[in-house]
């Protein structure tokens, strides 16, 4: 199963997910992952609104902004969204090399 | 890589930096070729691509196994007809082709062994039933033993009279 983000806002349950079509749509509208270095804020908010395209395509931009402003732990959310976006590419490539000799790590407190 | 082994994989994506859409476009023909539907590639769960790749690998292994088995049958058949290939042999006869396909699993092989042993046992039991009368070629039951001797003695006495 693909990585997804779930939350409830205004008694409605939302599922954020990326498909290859939604990433292609975002890129067509001018989104580029290189922007993460030059204009990170814009890029990350666009990434967040793009994650609505798969399951909640007709959500109004104003509502997305409202939800975005009320969400906490944004850094972790963006990391997750980036991981979800990159998964659309990572799953296309042979992962046999990744499994060899990579060192596993996990965060601790 | 062995002789005749065919290796193929999805196109390399690490050539030069490009947009994700370009990467998808480049990979798309490979996934269509291994049977992934177009809609599923673009709109489905992104992790399905990996499953399709793994399924394709299994299919390739099965195909390779089938080809190997076919080669084995051909080799076996050639070995069995090889007596005919001796040019100076006067009465060369080919060996019969295998009566049934090769057992592919241990279980199947064990079942066949049991079946063969049962047949062997049945044949040996039938061979041991010598005390019972055996029908002759004309259909008359040939009686041996006590009854046969009795009739012979009666016949001798009748002649001597």
mmCIF file of C-alpha atoms in Angstrom, chain A residues 3-100:
data_model
loop_
_atom_site.group_PDB
_atom_site.id
_atom_site.type_symbol
_atom_site.label_atom_id
_atom_site.label_comp_id
_atom_site.label_asym_id
_atom_site.label_seq_id
_atom_site.Cartn_x
_atom_site.Cartn_y
_atom_site.Cartn_z
ATOM 1 C CA UNK A 3 1.921 5.986 1.954
ATOM 2 C CA UNK A 4 -1.019 8.208 2.807
ATOM 3 C CA UNK A 5 -1.884 10.913 5.340
ATOM 4 C CA UNK A 6 -5.272 10.859 7.053
ATOM 5 C CA UNK A 7 -6.955 13.552 9.113
ATOM 6 C CA UNK A 8 -10.416 14.792 9.965
ATOM 7 C CA UNK A 9 -11.408 18.435 9.482
ATOM 8 C CA UNK A 10 -14.915 19.797 9.949
ATOM 9 C CA UNK A 11 -16.379 16.292 10.415
ATOM 10 C CA UNK A 12 -14.977 15.246 7.059
ATOM 11 C CA UNK A 13 -12.265 12.647 6.727
ATOM 12 C CA UNK A 14 -9.444 13.493 4.340
ATOM 13 C CA UNK A 15 -6.910 11.181 2.739
ATOM 14 C CA UNK A 16 -3.862 12.757 1.172
ATOM 15 C CA UNK A 17 -2.121 10.664 -1.466
ATOM 16 C CA UNK A 18 -0.058 11.150 -4.596
ATOM 17 C CA UNK A 19 -0.517 9.284 -7.829
ATOM 18 C CA UNK A 20 1.653 9.698 -10.924
ATOM 19 C CA UNK A 21 -1.192 11.594 -12.570
ATOM 20 C CA UNK A 22 -1.444 14.108 -9.733
ATOM 21 C CA UNK A 23 2.318 14.719 -9.704
ATOM 22 C CA UNK A 24 2.226 15.160 -13.499
ATOM 23 C CA UNK A 25 -0.678 17.624 -13.089
ATOM 24 C CA UNK A 26 1.275 19.572 -10.484
ATOM 25 C CA UNK A 27 4.338 19.726 -12.712
ATOM 26 C CA UNK A 28 2.175 20.904 -15.579
ATOM 27 C CA UNK A 29 0.976 23.759 -13.360
ATOM 28 C CA UNK A 30 4.572 24.811 -12.718
ATOM 29 C CA UNK A 31 5.540 22.769 -9.677
ATOM 30 C CA UNK A 32 9.137 21.568 -9.629
ATOM 31 C CA UNK A 33 10.992 19.697 -6.914
ATOM 32 C CA UNK A 34 14.071 21.877 -7.474
ATOM 33 C CA UNK A 35 12.037 24.677 -5.915
ATOM 34 C CA UNK A 36 12.528 23.044 -2.508
ATOM 35 C CA UNK A 37 15.942 24.720 -2.359
ATOM 36 C CA UNK A 38 15.099 28.096 -3.888
ATOM 37 C CA UNK A 39 11.566 28.763 -2.560
ATOM 38 C CA UNK A 40 10.782 26.082 0.016
ATOM 39 C CA UNK A 41 7.631 27.628 1.525
ATOM 40 C CA UNK A 42 5.805 27.939 -1.793
ATOM 41 C CA UNK A 43 6.914 24.514 -2.906
ATOM 42 C CA UNK A 44 5.767 22.811 0.271
ATOM 43 C CA UNK A 45 2.369 24.490 0.311
ATOM 44 C CA UNK A 46 1.890 23.524 -3.350
ATOM 45 C CA UNK A 47 2.872 19.991 -2.421
ATOM 46 C CA UNK A 48 0.254 19.993 0.332
ATOM 47 C CA UNK A 49 -2.520 21.239 -1.966
ATOM 48 C CA UNK A 50 -1.415 18.761 -4.644
ATOM 49 C CA UNK A 51 -1.912 15.897 -2.217
ATOM 50 C CA UNK A 52 -5.658 16.669 -2.285
ATOM 51 C CA UNK A 53 -5.900 15.992 -6.025
ATOM 52 C CA UNK A 54 -6.073 12.198 -5.753
ATOM 53 C CA UNK A 55 -9.107 11.916 -3.455
ATOM 54 C CA UNK A 56 -10.474 15.438 -2.963
ATOM 55 C CA UNK A 57 -9.887 17.087 -6.307
ATOM 56 C CA UNK A 58 -12.631 19.685 -5.976
ATOM 57 C CA UNK A 59 -11.659 21.010 -2.568
ATOM 58 C CA UNK A 60 -11.526 24.812 -2.698
ATOM 59 C CA UNK A 61 -8.065 26.399 -2.377
ATOM 60 C CA UNK A 62 -9.350 28.597 0.462
ATOM 61 C CA UNK A 63 -10.362 25.529 2.462
ATOM 62 C CA UNK A 64 -6.996 23.866 1.780
ATOM 63 C CA UNK A 65 -5.251 27.003 3.078
ATOM 64 C CA UNK A 66 -7.493 27.006 6.130
ATOM 65 C CA UNK A 67 -6.704 23.350 6.870
ATOM 66 C CA UNK A 68 -3.019 23.993 6.267
ATOM 67 C CA UNK A 69 -2.950 26.866 8.736
ATOM 68 C CA UNK A 70 -4.530 24.727 11.445
ATOM 69 C CA UNK A 71 -2.371 21.647 11.071
ATOM 70 C CA UNK A 72 0.355 21.167 13.628
ATOM 71 C CA UNK A 73 3.762 19.488 13.296
ATOM 72 C CA UNK A 74 4.238 20.847 9.768
ATOM 73 C CA UNK A 75 7.884 19.805 9.451
ATOM 74 C CA UNK A 76 7.028 16.160 9.908
ATOM 75 C CA UNK A 77 4.047 16.550 7.589
ATOM 76 C CA UNK A 78 6.231 17.959 4.828
ATOM 77 C CA UNK A 79 8.773 15.209 5.279
ATOM 78 C CA UNK A 80 5.956 12.701 4.912
ATOM 79 C CA UNK A 81 4.524 14.471 1.851
ATOM 80 C CA UNK A 82 7.950 14.523 0.218
ATOM 81 C CA UNK A 83 8.387 10.834 0.944
ATOM 82 C CA UNK A 84 4.952 10.164 -0.601
ATOM 83 C CA UNK A 85 5.812 12.185 -3.709
ATOM 84 C CA UNK A 86 9.166 10.477 -4.179
ATOM 85 C CA UNK A 87 7.516 7.100 -3.741
ATOM 86 C CA UNK A 88 5.864 7.596 -7.148
ATOM 87 C CA UNK A 89 9.368 7.379 -8.674
ATOM 88 C CA UNK A 90 11.119 5.071 -6.223
ATOM 89 C CA UNK A 91 8.611 2.288 -6.817
ATOM 90 C CA UNK A 92 9.392 2.351 -10.544
ATOM 91 C CA UNK A 93 13.049 1.494 -10.190
ATOM 92 C CA UNK A 94 14.764 -1.739 -9.296
ATOM 93 C CA UNK A 95 15.309 -1.725 -5.574
ATOM 94 C CA UNK A 96 17.695 -4.667 -5.444
ATOM 95 C CA UNK A 97 20.656 -2.319 -4.927
ATOM 96 C CA UNK A 98 18.947 -0.584 -2.007
ATOM 97 C CA UNK A 99 18.602 -3.786 -0.073
ATOM 98 C CA UNK A 100 22.293 -4.614 -0.283
#
